[in-house]
XYZ file of C-alpha atoms in Angstrom:
609
model
C 154.999 95.122 54.966
C 154.619 92.150 57.306
C 151.106 91.283 58.421
C 150.806 91.779 62.221
C 147.303 90.340 62.496
C 148.277 86.749 63.382
C 149.871 87.882 66.644
C 147.375 90.508 67.790
C 146.060 88.386 70.627
C 149.280 86.628 71.502
C 149.689 86.696 75.309
C 152.956 88.212 76.469
C 153.857 87.508 80.088
C 156.662 90.072 80.237
C 154.599 92.953 81.732
C 156.053 96.461 81.600
C 153.217 98.402 83.215
C 155.054 98.289 86.561
C 157.914 100.179 84.923
C 155.725 103.212 84.145
C 154.753 106.061 86.440
C 151.086 106.777 86.992
C 149.493 108.141 83.799
C 152.551 107.575 81.598
C 151.996 106.211 78.077
C 153.842 104.639 75.162
C 153.719 106.941 72.083
C 153.756 105.254 68.641
C 154.860 107.743 65.957
C 154.402 106.318 62.408
C 152.598 107.610 59.332
C 151.349 104.111 58.488
C 148.122 103.435 60.386
C 148.346 99.739 59.419
C 151.421 99.561 61.663
C 150.157 101.795 64.476
C 146.756 100.145 64.903
C 147.768 96.497 65.529
C 150.730 97.599 67.654
C 148.453 99.798 69.765
C 145.983 96.921 70.226
C 148.827 94.624 71.246
C 150.174 97.039 73.862
C 146.699 97.797 75.227
C 146.042 94.048 75.464
C 149.082 93.980 77.782
C 147.521 96.739 79.947
C 149.619 99.631 78.662
C 148.368 103.134 77.937
C 149.128 103.947 74.276
C 148.974 107.175 72.303
C 149.478 107.615 68.553
C 150.856 110.245 66.173
C 151.238 110.178 62.357
C 153.491 113.214 62.039
C 156.198 115.054 63.967
C 153.781 117.919 64.639
C 151.229 115.549 66.195
C 154.006 113.964 68.265
C 154.994 117.329 69.745
C 151.360 118.099 70.606
C 150.999 114.776 72.434
C 154.279 115.248 74.309
C 153.257 118.748 75.371
C 149.901 117.648 76.779
C 150.447 114.103 78.120
C 153.110 112.290 80.157
C 155.010 109.914 77.854
C 157.655 107.429 78.981
C 158.788 106.049 75.600
C 158.443 107.000 71.918
C 158.533 104.384 69.139
C 159.703 106.786 66.426
C 159.597 106.019 62.714
C 162.662 107.303 60.893
C 160.695 108.557 57.900
C 157.813 110.909 58.727
C 155.950 113.111 56.238
C 157.105 116.321 57.900
C 160.478 115.400 59.438
C 163.393 113.002 59.556
C 163.274 110.875 62.675
C 167.048 110.945 63.099
C 167.027 114.734 63.190
C 164.197 114.792 65.770
C 166.059 112.747 68.385
C 168.457 115.440 69.760
C 165.613 117.895 70.260
C 163.455 115.285 72.023
C 166.286 114.303 74.365
C 167.030 117.943 75.207
C 163.385 118.930 75.761
C 162.296 115.769 77.600
C 165.253 114.357 79.629
C 163.116 111.556 81.095
C 161.883 110.396 77.670
C 163.228 107.186 76.084
C 163.333 106.937 72.243
C 163.360 103.699 70.218
C 163.926 104.211 66.489
C 161.873 102.244 63.894
C 163.194 101.998 60.336
C 162.402 99.862 57.348
C 166.099 99.533 56.432
C 168.348 97.290 58.489
C 171.412 99.484 58.094
C 174.235 99.524 60.673
C 175.113 103.122 59.852
C 171.533 104.261 60.526
C 171.480 102.282 63.767
C 174.740 103.854 65.021
C 173.580 107.330 64.023
C 170.363 106.821 65.981
C 172.266 105.774 69.107
C 174.735 108.690 68.749
C 171.838 111.158 68.482
C 170.378 109.906 71.769
C 168.079 106.968 70.945
C 167.941 104.223 73.540
C 167.626 101.401 70.961
C 166.950 100.605 67.298
C 164.449 98.257 65.551
C 164.203 97.340 61.881
C 160.731 96.842 60.424
C 159.023 94.505 60.148
C 159.532 93.085 63.664
C 157.642 90.566 65.758
C 155.466 92.012 68.545
C 157.380 89.999 71.102
C 160.655 91.434 69.839
C 159.239 94.987 70.041
C 157.831 94.280 73.470
C 161.174 92.952 74.766
C 163.016 96.020 73.459
C 160.452 98.338 75.061
C 160.738 96.428 78.348
C 164.544 96.564 78.294
C 164.579 100.296 77.569
C 162.020 101.040 80.306
C 163.996 98.948 82.806
C 167.094 100.927 81.956
C 165.088 104.136 82.337
C 163.824 103.033 85.743
C 167.351 102.192 86.886
C 168.474 105.681 85.861
C 165.573 107.207 87.811
C 166.377 105.112 90.876
C 170.031 106.050 90.605
C 169.054 109.724 90.522
C 166.773 109.204 93.524
C 169.458 107.351 95.461
C 171.937 110.070 94.600
C 169.499 112.691 95.818
C 168.879 110.711 99.014
C 172.629 110.422 99.579
C 173.090 114.140 99.083
C 170.276 114.865 101.488
C 171.701 112.410 104.028
C 175.137 113.986 103.649
C 173.607 117.433 104.124
C 171.833 116.320 107.306
C 174.992 114.720 108.654
C 176.852 117.969 107.987
C 174.169 119.939 109.792
C 174.137 117.573 112.789
C 177.932 117.598 112.945
C 178.168 121.381 112.888
C 175.308 121.765 115.362
C 177.066 119.315 117.703
C 180.325 121.248 117.403
C 178.456 124.463 118.120
C 176.813 122.986 121.210
C 180.096 121.545 122.479
C 182.121 124.722 121.998
C 179.637 127.374 123.162
C 177.819 128.150 126.360
C 174.216 128.086 125.184
C 172.796 131.317 126.507
C 169.529 132.548 125.030
C 171.357 134.137 122.064
C 173.354 131.004 121.178
C 170.276 128.811 121.641
C 168.220 130.947 119.240
C 171.002 130.702 116.665
C 171.089 126.908 116.836
C 167.299 126.606 116.751
C 167.166 128.856 113.711
C 169.826 126.698 112.052
C 167.662 123.631 112.675
C 164.627 125.331 111.131
C 166.745 126.277 108.106
C 167.764 122.623 107.749
C 164.126 121.538 107.921
C 163.086 123.940 105.151
C 166.231 123.942 102.976
C 166.094 122.485 99.477
C 169.045 120.267 100.415
C 167.289 119.366 103.683
C 163.718 118.227 104.285
C 162.132 120.781 101.908
C 159.228 121.728 104.152
C 157.729 125.083 103.152
C 157.357 126.326 106.721
C 158.664 125.291 110.136
C 157.425 126.577 113.511
C 158.986 126.133 116.951
C 157.210 126.359 120.320
C 158.903 125.786 123.694
C 157.700 125.088 127.232
C 157.837 128.208 129.418
C 160.350 128.458 132.271
C 157.650 127.826 134.881
C 156.503 124.685 133.015
C 152.879 125.789 132.622
C 152.616 126.976 129.005
C 153.648 125.951 125.501
C 154.625 129.236 123.813
C 155.595 129.999 120.224
C 159.273 130.960 119.847
C 160.294 131.327 116.162
C 159.484 130.262 112.594
C 160.868 130.105 109.050
C 158.593 130.505 106.036
C 158.827 130.523 102.266
C 160.633 133.882 101.965
C 163.512 132.852 104.179
C 163.526 129.361 102.648
C 164.014 130.784 99.148
C 166.735 133.148 100.297
C 168.484 130.322 102.150
C 168.468 128.317 98.922
C 170.033 131.172 96.955
C 172.681 131.829 99.574
C 173.376 128.104 99.860
C 174.008 127.843 96.108
C 176.322 130.857 96.168
C 178.260 129.840 99.265
C 178.590 126.127 98.539
C 180.994 126.984 95.710
C 183.097 128.910 98.245
C 182.956 126.013 100.762
C 181.256 128.085 103.460
C 180.096 126.241 106.603
C 176.398 125.741 107.284
C 176.473 127.888 110.447
C 177.957 130.733 108.363
C 174.970 130.458 106.030
C 172.641 130.746 109.015
C 174.512 133.858 110.165
C 174.109 135.399 106.694
C 170.363 134.909 106.574
C 169.545 135.452 110.276
C 168.768 139.151 110.044
C 166.874 138.902 106.762
C 164.828 135.952 108.064
C 163.641 138.050 110.975
C 162.510 140.773 108.549
C 161.227 138.800 105.555
C 159.540 136.109 107.623
C 157.909 138.498 110.058
C 154.489 137.113 109.122
C 155.179 133.519 110.204
C 156.998 134.758 113.309
C 153.969 136.849 114.219
C 151.804 133.753 113.779
C 153.884 131.477 116.000
C 154.206 134.067 118.771
C 150.432 134.073 119.067
C 150.564 130.382 119.975
C 150.037 129.806 123.689
C 148.632 126.553 125.076
C 148.263 125.602 128.755
C 150.060 122.366 129.588
C 147.237 121.595 132.001
C 144.995 121.065 128.943
C 146.015 117.418 128.469
C 143.417 116.885 125.722
C 145.008 119.481 123.421
C 146.778 117.645 120.608
C 149.999 119.659 121.016
C 150.107 118.816 124.728
C 149.339 115.159 123.949
C 152.240 115.071 121.503
C 154.458 116.320 124.334
C 153.108 114.056 127.064
C 152.977 110.920 124.888
C 156.293 111.813 123.196
C 155.101 110.945 119.700
C 154.616 112.736 116.400
C 151.086 113.598 115.230
C 150.327 113.883 111.506
C 147.331 116.081 110.657
C 145.762 115.472 107.249
C 142.831 117.606 106.096
C 142.415 118.772 109.698
C 142.105 115.212 111.039
C 144.517 113.100 113.098
C 144.319 110.112 115.436
C 143.525 112.610 118.218
C 141.142 115.595 118.197
C 142.791 118.599 116.498
C 142.240 122.137 117.749
C 140.505 124.289 115.159
C 142.247 127.344 116.631
C 145.666 126.018 115.607
C 144.445 125.251 112.063
C 143.039 128.780 111.767
C 146.228 130.254 113.215
C 148.460 128.447 110.716
C 146.011 128.798 107.827
C 146.775 125.159 106.991
C 145.088 121.824 107.778
C 147.922 119.519 106.650
C 150.965 119.532 108.932
C 153.002 117.395 111.304
C 153.762 117.976 115.000
C 157.000 116.519 116.418
C 157.761 116.734 120.177
C 160.987 117.948 121.774
C 161.901 116.288 125.062
C 164.757 115.203 127.301
C 164.761 112.083 129.501
C 163.429 114.103 132.426
C 161.006 116.629 130.943
C 159.087 117.963 127.936
C 160.705 120.849 126.062
C 158.481 121.884 123.147
C 157.249 120.997 119.642
C 158.170 121.594 115.990
C 155.325 122.086 113.494
C 156.100 121.758 109.764
C 153.945 121.920 106.632
C 153.899 122.194 102.827
C 151.903 125.414 102.781
C 152.986 126.352 99.237
C 153.641 123.111 97.350
C 150.750 121.154 98.983
C 152.801 117.953 98.772
C 151.830 115.057 101.052
C 153.839 114.523 104.248
C 155.162 110.961 104.168
C 156.171 108.738 107.067
C 159.772 108.854 105.845
C 159.693 112.644 105.999
C 158.278 112.547 109.534
C 161.114 110.223 110.613
C 163.684 112.601 109.145
C 162.010 115.528 110.923
C 162.264 113.621 114.215
C 166.054 113.544 113.762
C 166.108 117.329 113.512
C 163.796 117.486 116.537
C 166.249 115.388 118.546
C 168.997 117.925 117.755
C 166.701 120.753 118.834
C 165.964 118.848 122.065
C 169.688 118.496 122.779
C 170.223 122.214 122.190
C 167.358 123.242 124.489
C 168.426 120.798 127.210
C 172.044 121.981 126.886
C 170.852 125.558 127.332
C 168.773 124.627 130.391
C 171.787 122.891 131.944
C 173.926 125.945 131.302
C 171.336 128.275 132.820
C 171.003 126.002 135.872
C 174.774 125.896 136.205
C 174.885 129.691 136.154
C 172.215 129.776 138.857
C 174.078 127.245 141.010
C 177.320 129.185 140.616
C 175.557 132.331 141.772
C 174.092 130.490 144.769
C 177.506 129.040 145.654
C 179.061 132.474 145.486
C 176.442 133.768 147.923
C 176.976 130.778 150.198
C 180.752 131.220 150.085
C 180.316 134.839 151.091
C 178.166 133.779 154.027
C 180.685 131.119 155.037
C 183.469 133.704 154.977
C 181.368 135.916 157.210
C 180.730 133.006 159.589
C 184.175 131.419 159.520
C 184.818 132.428 163.129
C 182.069 129.976 164.139
C 184.517 127.074 164.162
C 187.022 129.139 166.122
C 184.339 129.921 168.675
C 183.436 126.236 168.860
C 187.067 125.304 169.523
C 187.291 127.953 172.222
C 184.095 126.594 173.698
C 185.599 123.112 173.775
C 188.857 124.291 175.364
C 187.043 126.342 178.008
C 184.759 123.460 178.787
C 187.714 121.109 179.173
C 189.457 123.506 181.531
C 186.248 124.044 183.465
C 185.715 120.340 183.976
C 189.309 119.833 185.116
C 189.019 122.684 187.607
C 185.731 121.320 188.918
C 187.021 117.825 189.487
C 190.488 118.834 190.713
C 189.869 121.993 192.712
C 186.249 122.443 193.741
C 185.991 119.712 196.389
C 189.280 120.576 198.109
C 188.524 124.286 197.993
C 185.042 123.682 199.394
C 186.549 121.648 202.245
C 189.232 124.237 202.950
C 186.741 127.080 202.842
C 184.314 125.207 205.091
C 186.952 124.383 207.716
C 188.302 127.926 207.616
C 184.863 129.398 208.223
C 184.296 126.927 211.063
C 187.627 127.866 212.667
C 186.850 131.557 212.287
C 183.813 131.115 214.505
C 185.745 129.306 217.238
C 189.108 131.137 217.408
C 189.217 134.194 219.625
C 192.865 135.077 219.203
C 193.049 138.115 216.971
C 196.409 137.163 215.505
C 195.151 133.747 214.362
C 191.827 135.262 213.216
C 193.692 137.363 210.606
C 195.133 134.230 209.037
C 191.822 132.378 209.195
C 189.951 135.303 207.623
C 192.518 135.384 204.790
C 191.916 131.666 204.155
C 188.141 132.196 204.067
C 188.507 135.173 201.723
C 190.869 133.433 199.279
C 188.774 130.233 199.246
C 185.773 132.379 198.369
C 187.671 133.956 195.483
C 188.546 130.524 194.086
C 184.930 129.392 194.434
C 183.771 132.572 192.633
C 186.236 131.901 189.808
C 184.879 128.376 189.430
C 181.366 129.784 189.342
C 182.326 132.160 186.558
C 183.752 129.287 184.559
C 180.425 127.518 184.827
C 178.562 130.576 183.600
C 179.727 129.990 179.995
C 177.105 127.298 179.664
C 174.575 129.174 181.699
C 171.141 129.655 180.117
C 170.917 132.723 177.850
C 167.832 134.259 176.274
C 167.111 133.146 172.671
C 166.363 135.586 169.864
C 164.309 133.947 167.116
C 164.114 134.973 163.457
C 162.952 133.224 160.229
C 165.729 130.811 159.165
C 165.892 128.542 156.083
C 166.621 125.091 157.489
C 168.204 123.742 154.279
C 170.683 126.586 154.144
C 171.457 126.313 157.864
C 172.253 122.588 157.591
C 174.223 123.092 154.376
C 176.460 125.740 155.959
C 177.302 123.532 158.948
C 178.197 120.581 156.695
C 180.452 122.808 154.584
C 182.231 124.031 157.720
C 183.284 120.475 158.540
C 184.035 119.471 154.950
C 187.843 119.955 155.218
C 187.980 117.778 158.350
C 185.860 115.075 156.729
C 188.070 115.050 153.656
C 191.182 114.837 155.825
C 189.737 111.878 157.756
C 188.487 110.190 154.550
C 184.838 110.475 155.568
C 182.233 110.315 152.817
C 179.039 112.245 153.387
C 175.525 112.488 152.051
C 173.156 115.437 152.526
C 169.472 114.846 151.737
C 167.479 118.078 151.629
C 163.847 118.357 150.494
C 162.846 120.346 147.409
C 160.452 122.289 149.615
C 162.251 125.089 151.427
C 161.228 125.064 155.121
C 161.522 128.230 157.210
C 161.487 128.016 161.043
C 161.723 130.656 163.746
C 165.128 129.922 165.310
C 167.983 131.568 167.153
C 170.515 131.336 164.335
C 173.652 131.391 166.493
C 172.461 128.939 169.140
C 171.044 126.464 166.630
C 174.299 126.602 164.639
C 176.166 125.805 167.868
C 173.897 122.839 168.573
C 174.097 121.327 165.067
C 177.815 121.968 164.795
C 178.407 120.093 168.052
C 176.332 117.119 166.885
C 178.087 116.945 163.514
C 181.500 117.391 165.142
C 180.755 114.517 167.529
C 179.974 112.280 164.534
C 183.110 113.386 162.678
C 185.287 112.873 165.783
C 183.851 109.360 166.132
C 185.087 108.446 162.623
C 188.739 109.357 163.035
C 189.833 106.685 160.559
C 187.090 107.196 157.975
C 183.413 106.342 157.618
C 180.137 107.610 156.201
C 177.979 110.504 157.421
C 174.341 111.044 156.430
C 172.522 114.308 157.171
C 168.868 114.631 156.191
C 166.017 117.090 156.650
C 162.365 116.069 156.373
C 158.946 117.178 157.505
C 156.648 114.929 159.511
C 153.301 116.464 160.274
C 153.834 119.607 162.322
C 157.543 118.959 162.904
C 160.782 119.290 160.968
C 163.254 116.460 161.605
C 167.023 116.852 161.308
C 168.773 113.456 161.343
C 172.515 112.940 161.679
C 173.784 109.365 161.336
C 177.403 108.187 161.387
C 179.111 104.837 160.899
C 181.405 105.301 163.891
C 181.962 102.844 166.779
C 178.687 103.768 168.451
C 177.933 104.134 172.144
C 177.734 101.242 174.551
C 174.245 100.610 175.926
C 175.423 101.270 179.472
C 176.696 104.722 178.485
C 173.805 105.744 176.193
C 171.486 106.698 179.030
C 174.172 108.930 180.588
C 175.354 110.541 177.317
C 173.397 113.755 177.926
C 174.475 114.086 181.552
C 176.721 117.071 182.342
C 180.445 116.243 182.485
C 179.904 112.692 181.248
C 182.287 111.884 178.409
C 184.029 108.844 176.997
C 186.643 110.947 175.212
C 190.224 111.201 176.447
C 189.557 114.918 176.825
C 186.319 116.886 176.876
C 183.890 118.565 179.220
C 180.849 116.368 178.772
C 178.750 119.546 178.515
C 178.141 119.469 174.730
C 175.071 117.216 174.545
C 173.657 118.941 177.611
C 173.969 122.251 175.798
C 172.375 120.786 172.620
C 169.422 119.441 174.590
C 168.924 122.771 176.326
C 169.004 124.759 173.055
C 166.552 122.382 171.354
C 164.278 122.466 174.387
C 164.331 126.282 174.371
C 163.056 126.127 170.775
C 160.150 123.901 171.789
C 161.700 120.789 170.240
C 163.083 117.433 171.335
C 166.449 115.710 170.949
C 166.943 111.932 170.899
C 169.807 109.490 170.329
C 169.932 105.931 169.044
C 173.115 103.910 169.022
C 174.554 100.433 169.308
C 178.162 99.603 169.971
C 179.917 98.914 166.664
C 176.904 100.081 164.537
C 177.193 103.869 164.583
C 175.029 106.565 166.135
C 171.940 108.424 164.969
C 170.669 111.626 166.568
C 167.352 113.258 165.721
C 166.417 116.882 166.406
C 162.687 117.600 166.169
C 161.648 121.235 165.800
C 158.057 122.505 165.614
C 156.888 124.215 162.436
C 156.196 127.877 163.052
């Protein structure tokens, strides 16, 4: 046997310790202590953990009780043949590398060793450096295999997540997310978080912001029972190429039963969003994940939540949309007690983003349903009030006729009636008096008819009732919408979020606003832009109507509210007078601002009840 002593302290720069996992050792199996001892000293000098065995039985005891990366196995042991041991070692310890040592440099023995599963072959005696290089090469190959397995696992997990996200997206795009559909998608996300092919968390909890935006309330959870069943069903159904959402459907009912404990836990969770120091609320407000380790995080952690979950190691990931906070996902390794890595948190945030999309999609659908319902109610009201425009047109026609009669008939009739009455006093002839009396009588009838025509704008008593100003303005705008579209007028309605209720005469105020809006629309015969806005200033509610029409000349602005004054080809000139009277009867004021070529703005100010 070659003497190894001269190279015991030779320095080898080719370190292999980085190729070993924590606690792993090199196992030297040889019945000759004179070989084992110097080789052990050499490896230890190069900072490697070394274990020894002189027989096959000792080797098996070491392998059973200690992590071993590589075995230097002598072919001839007192109690076994090394070649015959290799297949059993490879089968029992898949991660173990075996390098055969033999005193005979025989090609047949070398090939038999490799065929049986050995990673390499060395003939004794061999230089330490040669042994070291073989060990290093085998461990490098072993590490590459491990990394390949890890990369393959990562790829499978990534593929699984992509499949989940794809199917969740399809589900969200092809279904109206009512509460039932939303729960199904959220449960699918929790399955993905806990699945063996997914993130492998032991438990996942979901809490959402309440509809009124004041509380964070527990919604649902998946624990170890459902996780294990999901894994079994996944294995069975993957062979049959079943979709992920079908798997969720298969386990949905059993999850509700088997995981009743974790669902009971999460439904006890209720945190006020006004408590901005609570770590769950901070995660929401700051839109960042919070990792809790041994009950400690970078923010104070509520002991109540730790006691509720029965766990002090977990991660909190927020759910949010661009406009508001939606909820949180809490995940832990309650059973396996594995650490939660930053990479795992990042992956969980991807699932949280899908949950956020689902919740936001559901909110949009619910809001759409609400808006549809409101529009249906409004349409019903508009149908009931559709004669308002007809009445307004009749009002306009009657006013036009009244003005024409006033200007064309009243002065002559007054003169005729006056002269006839004067003649009646002076004529004594009875025959002529009959004709004069007829003239006086008929002139009086015409004057009475003219008076009746004027009575349509005569002051009438108002009957006030609580009216929602936003709805009132909205209805009037909708009445004129067809005309605005026909004349290519764009419009903008700015209503406050706060609903303001005033005591108004509904019919008269509709008449006043309709006339103002109709004036603006008539002024933009060839297109323009209309802006209607409602706002509160102190103790008053302001209704502004602004158009981009030709405006009113300065010389005419002061006379615009005068009765019978109009710049239109036809019209009575009574409309603005009527508007001012109605507003005045409601205790408000009415003002106009206009410049020729720059449009007109009218403002109605009404007192708050």
